[in-house]
XYZ file of C-alpha atoms in Angstrom:
727
model
C -46.546 -33.611 -31.164
C -50.265 -33.383 -30.529
C -50.782 -33.146 -34.385
C -48.921 -36.443 -34.787
C -51.478 -38.057 -32.485
C -54.344 -37.059 -34.769
C -55.580 -38.713 -37.801
C -54.061 -38.682 -41.211
C -56.360 -35.960 -42.423
C -55.315 -33.482 -39.674
C -51.759 -34.055 -40.485
C -52.276 -33.437 -44.089
C -54.108 -30.210 -43.183
C -51.140 -29.121 -40.982
C -48.658 -29.811 -43.801
C -50.796 -27.809 -46.263
C -50.876 -24.847 -43.902
C -47.025 -24.937 -43.438
C -46.483 -24.937 -47.162
C -48.816 -22.097 -47.745
C -47.006 -19.829 -45.166
C -43.774 -18.995 -47.160
C -42.295 -17.322 -44.081
C -42.898 -20.321 -41.675
C -39.299 -21.910 -42.097
C -37.344 -18.715 -42.204
C -38.974 -17.436 -39.067
C -38.483 -20.751 -37.370
C -34.842 -21.071 -38.095
C -34.378 -17.436 -37.044
C -35.879 -18.369 -33.689
C -33.560 -21.347 -33.483
C -30.534 -19.263 -33.991
C -31.668 -16.706 -31.420
C -32.178 -19.515 -28.847
C -28.790 -20.914 -29.571
C -27.096 -17.640 -29.230
C -28.937 -17.038 -25.929
C -28.281 -20.710 -24.865
C -31.834 -21.138 -24.323
C -31.889 -24.978 -23.784
C -35.586 -25.187 -23.174
C -36.358 -23.221 -26.473
C -33.947 -25.421 -28.301
C -35.589 -28.581 -26.987
C -38.930 -27.344 -28.068
C -37.751 -26.429 -31.596
C -36.174 -30.022 -31.872
C -39.617 -31.515 -30.985
C -41.187 -29.178 -33.601
C -38.684 -29.881 -36.387
C -38.952 -33.657 -35.819
C -42.723 -33.520 -35.960
C -42.604 -31.654 -39.313
C -40.356 -34.303 -40.655
C -42.706 -37.024 -39.442
C -45.519 -35.388 -41.291
C -43.793 -37.245 -44.306
C -44.706 -34.576 -46.899
C -42.542 -34.567 -50.079
C -43.136 -30.811 -50.584
C -41.947 -30.142 -47.116
C -38.751 -32.331 -47.693
C -38.025 -30.278 -50.808
C -37.933 -27.073 -48.711
C -36.088 -28.121 -45.601
C -33.504 -30.134 -47.543
C -32.629 -27.453 -49.787
C -29.349 -25.646 -49.642
C -30.994 -22.587 -47.986
C -32.269 -24.479 -44.881
C -30.590 -27.848 -44.675
C -27.748 -26.948 -42.154
C -29.928 -25.057 -39.814
C -32.481 -28.002 -39.888
C -29.628 -30.319 -38.893
C -28.579 -27.823 -36.214
C -31.899 -27.868 -34.628
C -31.710 -31.591 -34.420
C -28.585 -31.462 -32.451
C -30.533 -30.581 -29.281
C -32.269 -33.897 -28.467
C -33.826 -33.642 -25.004
C -33.231 -37.359 -24.557
C -29.442 -37.128 -25.192
C -27.634 -35.389 -22.259
C -24.855 -33.962 -24.495
C -25.336 -31.723 -27.549
C -24.390 -33.559 -30.811
C -22.091 -31.690 -33.223
C -23.500 -32.624 -36.582
C -22.920 -29.341 -38.366
C -19.299 -29.317 -37.429
C -18.758 -32.790 -38.611
C -20.320 -32.075 -42.014
C -18.182 -28.831 -42.334
C -15.045 -29.947 -41.233
C -14.614 -33.766 -41.695
C -16.737 -34.423 -44.755
C -14.826 -33.437 -47.711
C -16.213 -33.649 -51.171
C -13.601 -34.645 -53.546
C -14.034 -34.186 -57.280
C -11.928 -36.762 -59.182
C -13.127 -35.069 -62.372
C -14.383 -31.422 -62.168
C -18.053 -31.199 -62.429
C -19.191 -28.083 -64.207
C -22.910 -28.376 -63.765
C -23.950 -26.711 -60.617
C -27.304 -28.697 -60.346
C -25.261 -31.838 -60.279
C -23.232 -30.680 -57.460
C -26.209 -29.469 -55.611
C -28.005 -32.817 -55.844
C -24.850 -34.721 -54.764
C -24.632 -32.513 -51.603
C -28.237 -32.917 -50.848
C -28.204 -36.634 -51.249
C -25.386 -36.858 -48.714
C -27.200 -34.816 -46.176
C -30.510 -36.434 -46.400
C -28.844 -39.862 -46.026
C -26.927 -38.420 -42.947
C -30.166 -37.288 -41.261
C -31.819 -40.653 -42.023
C -28.917 -42.853 -40.882
C -27.201 -40.820 -38.154
C -29.438 -38.180 -36.584
C -32.969 -39.731 -36.643
C -32.505 -43.471 -36.860
C -34.418 -44.259 -33.693
C -37.305 -41.776 -34.407
C -38.278 -42.165 -38.100
C -40.999 -44.562 -39.036
C -41.031 -46.841 -42.013
C -43.090 -44.581 -44.081
C -40.746 -41.629 -43.598
C -37.578 -43.730 -44.170
C -39.095 -44.830 -47.447
C -39.704 -41.276 -48.541
C -36.149 -40.278 -47.605
C -34.798 -43.195 -49.637
C -36.898 -42.249 -52.560
C -35.475 -38.631 -52.505
C -31.879 -40.275 -52.385
C -32.737 -42.629 -55.283
C -34.157 -39.819 -57.467
C -31.039 -37.645 -56.889
C -28.728 -40.507 -57.800
C -30.624 -41.179 -61.043
C -30.558 -37.569 -61.905
C -26.814 -37.220 -61.248
C -25.732 -40.440 -63.268
C -28.141 -39.368 -66.202
C -26.410 -35.997 -66.249
C -22.999 -37.321 -66.097
C -23.436 -40.217 -68.539
C -24.957 -37.883 -71.078
C -21.622 -35.819 -70.876
C -19.428 -37.476 -73.349
C -16.498 -35.313 -72.423
C -16.778 -36.245 -68.675
C -16.546 -39.992 -69.545
C -13.649 -39.553 -72.056
C -11.673 -37.465 -69.661
C -12.252 -40.114 -66.910
C -10.785 -42.796 -68.763
C -8.000 -40.798 -70.246
C -6.808 -39.829 -66.732
C -6.977 -43.337 -65.656
C -4.849 -44.629 -68.487
C -2.284 -41.736 -68.366
C 1.130 -42.694 -66.959
C 1.508 -39.146 -65.619
C -1.415 -39.549 -63.285
C -0.162 -39.949 -59.663
C -0.956 -43.197 -57.685
C -3.225 -41.257 -55.387
C -5.082 -39.643 -58.127
C -5.732 -43.044 -59.848
C -6.873 -44.421 -56.578
C -9.587 -41.606 -56.428
C -10.499 -42.126 -60.064
C -11.102 -45.865 -59.370
C -13.243 -45.154 -56.311
C -15.161 -42.667 -58.221
C -15.712 -45.147 -60.936
C -16.911 -47.757 -58.424
C -19.326 -45.226 -56.886
C -20.409 -44.118 -60.395
C -21.248 -47.815 -61.523
C -22.905 -48.469 -58.088
C -25.150 -45.495 -58.368
C -26.119 -46.681 -61.875
C -28.555 -49.092 -60.334
C -30.852 -46.108 -59.774
C -31.388 -46.019 -63.556
C -33.919 -47.846 -65.497
C -32.660 -51.236 -66.869
C -32.516 -49.996 -70.420
C -30.539 -46.975 -69.465
C -28.189 -48.811 -67.148
C -27.513 -51.505 -69.929
C -26.612 -48.746 -72.344
C -24.285 -46.994 -69.759
C -22.473 -50.363 -69.130
C -21.966 -50.983 -72.875
C -20.564 -47.480 -73.157
C -18.244 -48.121 -70.311
C -17.101 -51.421 -71.831
C -16.431 -49.843 -75.158
C -14.299 -47.199 -73.307
C -12.068 -50.009 -71.931
C -13.232 -50.255 -68.286
C -12.188 -54.082 -68.216
C -8.520 -53.028 -69.051
C -8.782 -50.629 -66.062
C -10.147 -53.377 -63.750
C -7.237 -55.769 -64.914
C -4.743 -53.185 -63.615
C -6.648 -52.533 -60.461
C -6.763 -56.260 -59.460
C -2.946 -56.257 -59.604
C -2.753 -53.572 -57.005
C -1.586 -54.186 -53.475
C -4.274 -51.788 -52.052
C -7.136 -54.099 -50.811
C -9.594 -51.339 -51.164
C -8.969 -51.010 -54.746
C -9.065 -54.591 -55.332
C -12.405 -54.852 -53.654
C -13.680 -51.967 -55.705
C -12.501 -53.567 -58.941
C -14.319 -56.857 -57.946
C -17.467 -54.972 -57.067
C -17.550 -53.420 -60.532
C -17.172 -56.863 -62.260
C -19.962 -58.207 -60.278
C -22.215 -55.213 -61.296
C -21.402 -55.957 -64.906
C -22.158 -59.594 -64.542
C -25.413 -58.962 -62.837
C -26.491 -56.632 -65.669
C -25.029 -58.436 -68.843
C -22.462 -61.289 -68.103
C -21.726 -61.492 -71.887
C -19.853 -58.139 -71.818
C -17.256 -59.516 -69.548
C -17.296 -63.072 -71.224
C -16.539 -61.314 -74.621
C -13.612 -59.652 -73.066
C -12.288 -62.705 -71.344
C -12.058 -64.881 -74.354
C -9.855 -62.250 -76.078
C -6.111 -62.660 -75.802
C -5.762 -59.658 -73.592
C -8.505 -60.828 -71.363
C -7.019 -64.099 -70.350
C -4.911 -62.424 -67.746
C -8.027 -61.242 -66.076
C -9.408 -64.742 -65.484
C -6.077 -65.654 -63.974
C -6.193 -62.709 -61.621
C -9.557 -63.784 -60.507
C -8.411 -67.270 -59.779
C -5.553 -65.711 -57.780
C -7.874 -63.465 -55.789
C -9.882 -66.426 -54.906
C -7.089 -68.091 -53.070
C -5.603 -64.913 -51.732
C -6.215 -63.790 -48.100
C -7.122 -60.265 -48.091
C -8.280 -60.215 -44.579
C -11.875 -59.968 -45.429
C -14.495 -62.023 -47.446
C -13.171 -60.738 -50.727
C -12.556 -64.312 -51.886
C -16.303 -64.704 -51.855
C -16.560 -61.955 -54.433
C -13.917 -63.724 -56.804
C -15.855 -67.033 -56.184
C -19.089 -65.445 -57.433
C -17.364 -63.732 -60.385
C -15.845 -67.080 -61.597
C -19.114 -68.987 -61.022
C -21.094 -66.594 -63.156
C -18.456 -66.602 -65.954
C -18.351 -70.520 -66.296
C -22.116 -70.820 -65.794
C -22.983 -72.956 -68.913
C -26.746 -72.261 -68.500
C -26.402 -68.519 -69.236
C -23.714 -68.564 -71.849
C -23.913 -68.786 -75.596
C -22.230 -71.648 -77.477
C -18.849 -70.250 -78.656
C -18.367 -68.149 -75.470
C -19.167 -71.019 -73.252
C -16.642 -73.557 -74.906
C -13.923 -70.922 -74.941
C -14.226 -69.690 -71.435
C -14.490 -73.285 -69.995
C -11.666 -74.435 -71.981
C -9.440 -71.539 -70.750
C -10.470 -72.225 -67.174
C -9.817 -75.975 -67.196
C -6.564 -75.908 -69.098
C -4.926 -72.959 -67.286
C -6.476 -72.359 -63.801
C -8.005 -75.425 -62.410
C -4.797 -77.107 -61.436
C -3.992 -74.071 -59.264
C -7.158 -74.537 -57.344
C -6.589 -78.347 -56.800
C -3.046 -77.737 -55.741
C -4.074 -75.338 -53.050
C -6.377 -78.022 -51.727
C -3.816 -80.714 -51.945
C -1.002 -78.804 -50.225
C -3.107 -77.426 -47.383
C -3.712 -80.800 -45.723
C -2.128 -81.517 -42.384
C 1.185 -83.540 -42.556
C 0.030 -86.381 -40.426
C -0.536 -90.154 -40.554
C -1.417 -91.781 -43.936
C -2.641 -88.507 -45.526
C 0.857 -87.005 -45.316
C 2.294 -90.133 -47.131
C -0.373 -89.700 -49.846
C 0.401 -86.028 -50.293
C 4.162 -86.663 -50.706
C 3.566 -89.548 -53.107
C 1.345 -87.332 -55.101
C 4.042 -84.722 -55.506
C 2.620 -81.921 -53.443
C 4.855 -82.212 -50.412
C 7.020 -79.464 -51.418
C 4.225 -77.104 -51.666
C 2.556 -77.736 -48.316
C 4.561 -75.151 -46.358
C 3.582 -72.427 -48.998
C -0.046 -73.092 -48.599
C -0.071 -74.255 -44.958
C -1.761 -71.005 -43.754
C -4.561 -71.000 -46.283
C -7.738 -69.904 -44.672
C -10.284 -72.783 -44.342
C -12.841 -70.452 -45.868
C -10.835 -70.288 -49.041
C -10.666 -74.148 -49.112
C -14.341 -74.252 -48.644
C -14.944 -71.803 -51.492
C -12.725 -73.829 -53.719
C -14.617 -77.016 -53.035
C -17.966 -75.144 -53.697
C -16.756 -74.102 -57.008
C -15.705 -77.563 -57.955
C -19.216 -78.827 -57.017
C -20.659 -76.311 -59.252
C -18.447 -77.444 -62.125
C -19.459 -81.031 -61.614
C -23.177 -80.026 -61.977
C -22.769 -77.612 -64.973
C -20.240 -79.209 -67.161
C -19.797 -82.794 -66.240
C -18.063 -84.108 -69.346
C -15.177 -81.706 -69.014
C -14.477 -82.045 -65.337
C -14.937 -85.884 -65.705
C -12.244 -85.979 -68.276
C -10.074 -83.774 -65.916
C -10.693 -85.976 -62.771
C -9.940 -89.240 -64.677
C -6.742 -87.756 -66.192
C -5.291 -86.242 -63.097
C -6.865 -88.292 -60.257
C -8.066 -84.911 -58.800
C -10.854 -86.527 -56.696
C -8.342 -88.100 -54.420
C -6.557 -84.724 -53.885
C -9.870 -82.947 -53.031
C -10.688 -85.624 -50.623
C -7.553 -84.635 -48.660
C -9.866 -82.130 -46.996
C -11.167 -85.095 -44.681
C -7.767 -84.852 -42.899
C -8.483 -81.308 -41.840
C -9.407 -80.401 -38.301
C -12.117 -78.208 -39.419
C -15.361 -80.243 -39.468
C -17.064 -77.986 -42.058
C -14.116 -78.735 -44.462
C -14.619 -82.412 -43.940
C -18.417 -81.942 -44.614
C -17.540 -79.917 -47.788
C -15.592 -83.035 -48.941
C -18.518 -85.416 -48.297
C -20.635 -82.892 -50.223
C -18.377 -82.905 -53.082
C -18.473 -86.788 -53.216
C -22.222 -86.669 -52.861
C -22.358 -84.260 -55.828
C -20.261 -86.612 -58.115
C -22.160 -89.681 -57.200
C -25.473 -87.736 -57.840
C -24.500 -87.365 -61.535
C -24.586 -91.208 -61.856
C -21.835 -91.289 -64.463
C -20.661 -94.843 -65.049
C -16.992 -93.840 -65.678
C -16.810 -91.776 -62.421
C -18.465 -94.502 -60.337
C -16.023 -97.060 -61.758
C -13.129 -94.606 -60.997
C -14.326 -94.334 -57.352
C -14.466 -98.029 -57.006
C -11.194 -98.782 -58.691
C -9.293 -96.201 -56.616
C -11.004 -96.826 -53.253
C -12.113 -93.152 -53.125
C -14.954 -93.731 -50.501
C -12.330 -94.760 -47.924
C -11.578 -91.179 -46.663
C -15.317 -90.507 -46.213
C -15.889 -93.736 -44.219
C -12.783 -93.170 -42.144
C -14.064 -89.628 -41.196
C -17.384 -91.142 -40.365
C -15.841 -93.719 -38.184
C -13.602 -91.227 -36.629
C -16.628 -88.993 -35.827
C -18.111 -91.771 -33.718
C -21.446 -91.407 -32.318
C -21.381 -87.624 -32.393
C -24.519 -86.281 -34.055
C -23.363 -83.328 -36.265
C -23.313 -82.321 -39.918
C -20.642 -84.801 -40.789
C -22.656 -87.691 -39.310
C -25.753 -86.682 -41.193
C -23.946 -85.916 -44.433
C -22.381 -89.392 -44.616
C -25.683 -91.214 -43.752
C -27.460 -89.212 -46.441
C -24.773 -90.167 -48.985
C -25.389 -93.812 -48.110
C -29.043 -93.412 -48.233
C -28.779 -91.870 -51.694
C -26.787 -94.697 -53.001
C -29.250 -97.131 -51.644
C -32.262 -95.386 -53.085
C -30.660 -94.930 -56.446
C -29.656 -98.673 -56.342
C -26.070 -97.999 -57.435
C -25.077 -101.678 -57.216
C -21.411 -101.174 -57.961
C -21.068 -98.779 -55.025
C -23.307 -100.835 -52.767
C -21.278 -104.030 -53.228
C -17.915 -102.110 -53.080
C -18.716 -100.249 -49.764
C -20.208 -103.341 -47.941
C -17.326 -105.595 -49.214
C -14.678 -103.079 -48.274
C -16.009 -101.369 -45.065
C -18.645 -103.592 -43.500
C -16.305 -104.436 -40.663
C -15.989 -100.798 -39.765
C -19.661 -99.906 -40.375
C -20.972 -102.924 -38.443
C -20.786 -101.003 -35.133
C -23.300 -98.592 -36.652
C -25.650 -101.202 -37.703
C -28.307 -99.922 -35.009
C -28.648 -97.041 -37.485
C -31.679 -97.348 -39.806
C -29.633 -96.081 -42.825
C -26.958 -98.710 -42.222
C -29.395 -101.550 -41.793
C -31.151 -100.601 -44.946
C -27.882 -100.344 -46.800
C -26.868 -103.900 -45.768
C -30.300 -105.295 -46.741
C -29.937 -103.668 -50.162
C -26.539 -105.286 -50.496
C -27.931 -108.778 -49.680
C -30.671 -108.201 -52.229
C -28.147 -107.219 -54.859
C -26.011 -110.246 -54.101
C -29.206 -112.642 -54.435
C -30.091 -111.013 -57.733
C -26.492 -111.604 -58.903
C -26.530 -115.374 -57.775
C -29.915 -115.736 -59.681
C -28.550 -114.320 -62.840
C -25.393 -116.402 -62.522
C -27.483 -119.587 -62.176
C -29.581 -118.789 -65.165
C -26.608 -118.054 -67.187
C -25.058 -121.434 -66.096
C -28.151 -123.397 -67.080
C -28.155 -122.023 -70.630
C -24.620 -122.929 -71.448
C -25.200 -126.470 -70.353
C -28.027 -126.855 -72.678
C -26.148 -125.388 -75.496
C -23.247 -127.702 -74.858
C -25.546 -130.808 -74.892
C -27.117 -129.477 -78.198
C -23.683 -128.940 -79.662
C -22.690 -132.512 -78.596
C -25.636 -133.993 -80.368
C -24.981 -131.774 -83.483
C -21.321 -132.777 -83.410
C -22.177 -136.559 -83.315
C -24.378 -136.018 -86.367
C -21.768 -133.836 -87.990
C -19.058 -136.518 -87.316
C -21.335 -139.249 -89.002
C -21.868 -137.005 -91.999
C -18.133 -136.117 -92.154
C -17.341 -139.859 -92.105
C -19.667 -140.363 -94.977
C -18.116 -137.438 -96.819
C -14.656 -138.832 -96.400
C -15.679 -142.179 -97.690
C -17.324 -140.414 -100.666
C -14.193 -138.552 -101.188
C -12.155 -141.728 -101.392
C -14.791 -143.299 -103.650
C -14.691 -140.331 -105.931
C -11.022 -140.969 -106.745
C -11.772 -144.418 -108.151
C -10.819 -144.774 -111.820
C -14.362 -145.926 -112.887
C -16.035 -143.142 -111.049
C -14.284 -140.026 -112.249
C -17.103 -138.834 -114.326
C -20.659 -138.265 -113.390
C -21.905 -139.888 -116.453
C -19.600 -142.840 -116.155
C -21.200 -146.259 -116.619
C -20.639 -149.162 -114.129
C -20.290 -152.883 -115.038
C -22.726 -155.244 -113.551
C -21.864 -158.978 -113.087
C -23.735 -159.834 -116.251
C -21.434 -157.336 -118.321
C -24.254 -154.837 -118.781
C -23.291 -151.193 -118.597
C -25.450 -149.051 -116.457
C -25.223 -145.452 -115.320
C -25.709 -144.074 -111.857
C -29.057 -142.645 -113.019
C -30.537 -146.235 -113.141
C -30.498 -146.403 -109.400
C -33.469 -145.403 -107.385
C -32.581 -142.203 -105.521
C -34.175 -143.385 -102.247
C -32.436 -146.765 -102.144
C -29.886 -145.654 -99.730
C -32.360 -143.646 -97.472
C -33.216 -144.430 -93.950
C -36.831 -145.089 -94.757
C -38.116 -146.361 -98.080
C -41.334 -144.617 -98.972
C -43.695 -146.011 -101.379
C -43.614 -142.841 -103.642
C -39.883 -143.026 -104.018
C -40.304 -144.297 -107.506
C -41.971 -141.134 -108.499
C -39.166 -138.942 -106.982
C -36.270 -140.074 -109.333
C -35.489 -136.272 -109.947
C -35.792 -135.290 -106.281
C -32.783 -133.288 -105.248
C -32.927 -132.568 -101.533
C -31.825 -129.058 -100.439
C -28.191 -128.807 -99.130
C -27.662 -128.569 -95.329
C -26.846 -125.107 -93.949
C -23.400 -126.235 -92.961
C -22.683 -127.872 -96.373
C -19.775 -125.934 -98.149
C -20.484 -124.256 -101.407
C -17.248 -125.689 -102.753
C -18.323 -129.256 -102.848
C -17.398 -130.932 -106.065
C -19.961 -132.272 -108.539
C -19.277 -135.913 -107.683
C -20.542 -135.426 -104.157
C -23.673 -133.845 -105.507
C -24.253 -136.916 -107.568
C -23.710 -139.346 -104.667
C -26.048 -137.064 -102.599
C -28.971 -137.841 -105.006
C -28.610 -141.683 -104.299
C -28.799 -141.093 -100.602
C -31.790 -139.423 -98.735
C -29.272 -138.102 -96.262
C -27.454 -134.902 -97.244
C -23.828 -134.863 -96.390
C -22.224 -132.264 -94.156
C -19.164 -130.248 -95.355
C -16.438 -130.728 -92.752
C -13.710 -128.251 -91.776
C -10.658 -128.248 -93.777
C -8.559 -129.469 -91.004
C -11.034 -132.253 -90.008
C -11.019 -133.445 -93.598
C -7.185 -133.665 -93.618
C -7.194 -135.397 -90.392
C -9.885 -137.982 -91.313
C -8.376 -138.509 -94.693
C -4.846 -139.343 -93.213
C -6.607 -141.625 -90.590
C -8.442 -143.459 -93.470
C -5.335 -143.999 -95.487
C -3.626 -145.577 -92.433
C -6.567 -147.812 -91.985
C -6.602 -148.679 -95.784
C -3.091 -149.732 -95.552
C -3.740 -151.946 -92.637
C -6.730 -153.730 -94.134
C -5.412 -153.586 -97.767
C -4.819 -157.363 -97.811
C -8.191 -158.324 -96.106
C -10.426 -160.074 -98.395
C -14.106 -159.138 -98.245
C -16.705 -161.838 -99.155
C -20.422 -162.231 -98.528
C -22.501 -165.212 -98.567
C -26.335 -165.828 -98.561
C -26.197 -168.084 -95.463
C -22.989 -167.194 -93.832
C -20.466 -164.320 -93.428
C -17.366 -166.528 -93.601
C -16.536 -166.627 -97.243
C -13.693 -164.582 -98.249
C -13.518 -162.697 -101.725
C -9.739 -161.874 -101.635
C -9.202 -163.415 -105.163
C -12.069 -161.358 -106.803
C -10.904 -158.240 -105.175
C -7.328 -158.550 -106.130
C -8.038 -159.514 -109.744
C -10.556 -156.656 -110.156
C -13.601 -158.903 -110.481
C -16.627 -158.337 -108.461
C -18.683 -161.066 -106.566
C -22.206 -161.603 -107.747
C -24.952 -159.976 -105.753
C -26.823 -163.301 -105.012
C -23.764 -164.504 -103.124
C -23.698 -161.520 -100.816
C -25.818 -161.082 -97.612
C -24.565 -157.607 -97.209
C -24.947 -155.100 -100.033
C -22.627 -152.177 -100.334
C -23.951 -148.643 -100.726
C -22.958 -146.102 -103.298
C -20.201 -144.739 -101.007
C -18.477 -148.093 -100.673
C -19.618 -148.496 -97.111
C -21.018 -151.934 -96.352
C -24.683 -151.861 -95.224
C -25.257 -154.230 -92.423
C -28.584 -155.879 -92.260
C -27.934 -157.877 -89.237
C -30.333 -157.038 -86.352
C -27.528 -156.731 -83.873
C -25.779 -153.982 -85.776
C -29.013 -151.726 -85.860
C -28.683 -151.374 -82.127
C -24.917 -151.305 -81.865
C -24.573 -147.550 -81.313
C -25.301 -144.169 -82.855
C -22.847 -144.548 -85.698
C -23.825 -148.073 -86.687
C -27.560 -147.208 -86.269
C -27.405 -144.095 -88.366
C -25.472 -145.590 -91.239
C -27.582 -148.826 -91.838
C -29.856 -148.561 -94.813
C -32.362 -151.168 -95.603
C -30.310 -153.642 -97.661
C -33.394 -155.869 -98.265
C -35.247 -153.007 -99.908
C -32.201 -152.085 -102.079
C -32.141 -155.695 -103.454
C -35.807 -155.612 -103.899
C -35.713 -152.362 -105.940
C -32.654 -153.218 -107.935
C -32.520 -156.856 -108.164
C -29.477 -158.174 -109.744
C -28.633 -154.763 -111.041
C -27.203 -153.553 -107.823
C -23.528 -152.763 -108.363
C -20.629 -153.522 -106.231
C -17.845 -150.867 -106.270
C -14.348 -152.266 -106.201
C -12.608 -151.645 -102.993
C -9.207 -150.909 -104.224
C -7.848 -147.650 -102.890
C -10.988 -147.447 -100.716
C -11.156 -150.269 -98.234
C -14.134 -150.457 -96.111
C -13.748 -149.429 -92.351
C -15.606 -152.570 -91.112
C -14.983 -156.145 -92.033
C -18.242 -157.733 -92.648
C -18.524 -160.410 -89.942
C -21.784 -159.339 -88.497
C -19.925 -157.347 -85.743
C -18.739 -153.732 -85.776
C -15.001 -153.746 -85.628
C -14.280 -150.296 -86.514
C -11.187 -148.887 -84.801
C -10.032 -152.413 -83.883
C -7.413 -154.706 -85.609
C -8.744 -156.062 -88.771
C -8.601 -159.799 -89.398
C -9.387 -162.338 -92.022
C -12.412 -164.574 -91.740
C -11.526 -168.166 -92.444
């Protein structure tokens, strides 16, 4: 012990002297046996201190000597006499009588057997005999010995092809007893566990060889066993493979014979084995469906199998495990799960929590598939049944699940939440929790804070409109206050947008009204032109008209601008001017209308077919009513009737008329009163004086047969009123 109190140099010097003396350990252990035979307790205590000091020198060469088959048992025996322990420890008896080395497969290599025994004994010294005495450096050295021995044993066994083949042949054999199979599975589990001592390349090669030998078929059978120890061993083996190369297990699962393995994993996750084995199954499933570490074809196939065949089972466990009380019980029954409540009533809360955790994982990693599942099966409502459980950590798990869904910010899911009122269970749990400051309280406030910061307007408006009466008593909390302010801001923004959208339609309506007024005017002209176009003497564009003096003249003799609103000085030069058609003018207008449009500066608008029929029928009725009215014009008065001329087909001479007719058969009123009579009379009044000035006596008068004018020329607008004769 004095040496241990010296420096490291002195300790190394002592270790060197011990190794140089080849007879040191044989004589020391002979002295130990002598003292033990004589029951010399003081001598045994001194030998204990000496052996403990030698071990604490932490010399690898000394460890090789004392942990060899020649000295190991006597070294352990000397450590039984600890002076600080009143009773003598029986470590040798335990190792000889109770520790039994079982060979599931006979190992023929003696060096492998020696290392296996040495590894166990070194571990026993480290963990059982001297755990309180060893320092960290010595423990690390002992662990290195164990690790090196394991690597050597696994390397020797994996290189023995006959050993691996015999192992799997016995496990598949039907003649192998149940107990033997159990030992083989436990040996396989230890063999795979010890493979972690190998280098990564060697470990990967070993696992690929085991997968090729059919280890996953063996594990599938093991997971169906009623022995919990075997099931746990099988799950551990799968985790080892997934940690090394997940694609090995995925490749097996997507095969037809591997589908049952995934089902067994789901079943194991919801089965109570009395331990935390369901956590192992959760980890396996989570690695299998992890989209980030899966290749394309494998990812799609495994996820499809999981969602189509196994996800319903997990949702059903949650829905059927809720307490049959109050409204939640009614919802469960109405959802079709009432008959299964009793079968899952005893489900451990930890299992339900693991299922909820797996669902959150699925929402994060493959949103599209689980979104389709949620929308088709209304699964979110079933999962929120967890808020009815008494265990607060399950209620918190439900809140965390909702938080995960909302964090994905998917418009379809958010709309589904609002439509089905799915925040209600969360708010109800928060209200029921009251002012207790716990994980549930913090979780709900954090959820509301997230919705506010992300400005999810649909949820903000929905929550305040639906639950503000309940949340109002928590308004003293900063998160609730900020949430209400955000709601008010959202409503103000909505009102502003609505006001803006209301102003624009009004402007559009007013503009359309003005356009419609103009369109009606042009439609009126168009209808009158249609009626005029059917006259016998205007059926051809090149037809000539008779003037009062008997001269024949064609339409081309008229000035194009004589019927315009404004008579420009250069109109004489624009005889060939053809104004472009209006955008609303139909491409199917006949040629006669095109000719008439050249005589007017205003282009006619094509009316809708229904409006044309309506206007035409209206004009025909009006024509019948004014058919017998005689139109006359006088230079000094408007009281002379021309009924005789109209009936006989003769036209009045232009000098006798104070109001000239335009080319459409509509009387142009020159009276000043009519210029301000209204929009229609104002728009349809061409300058009659200019017309007479430009045409003189050549201005024609179109017969009114079959196309009576709408207004009786009396100096007043009487359109739409009863026509009368002027005496």
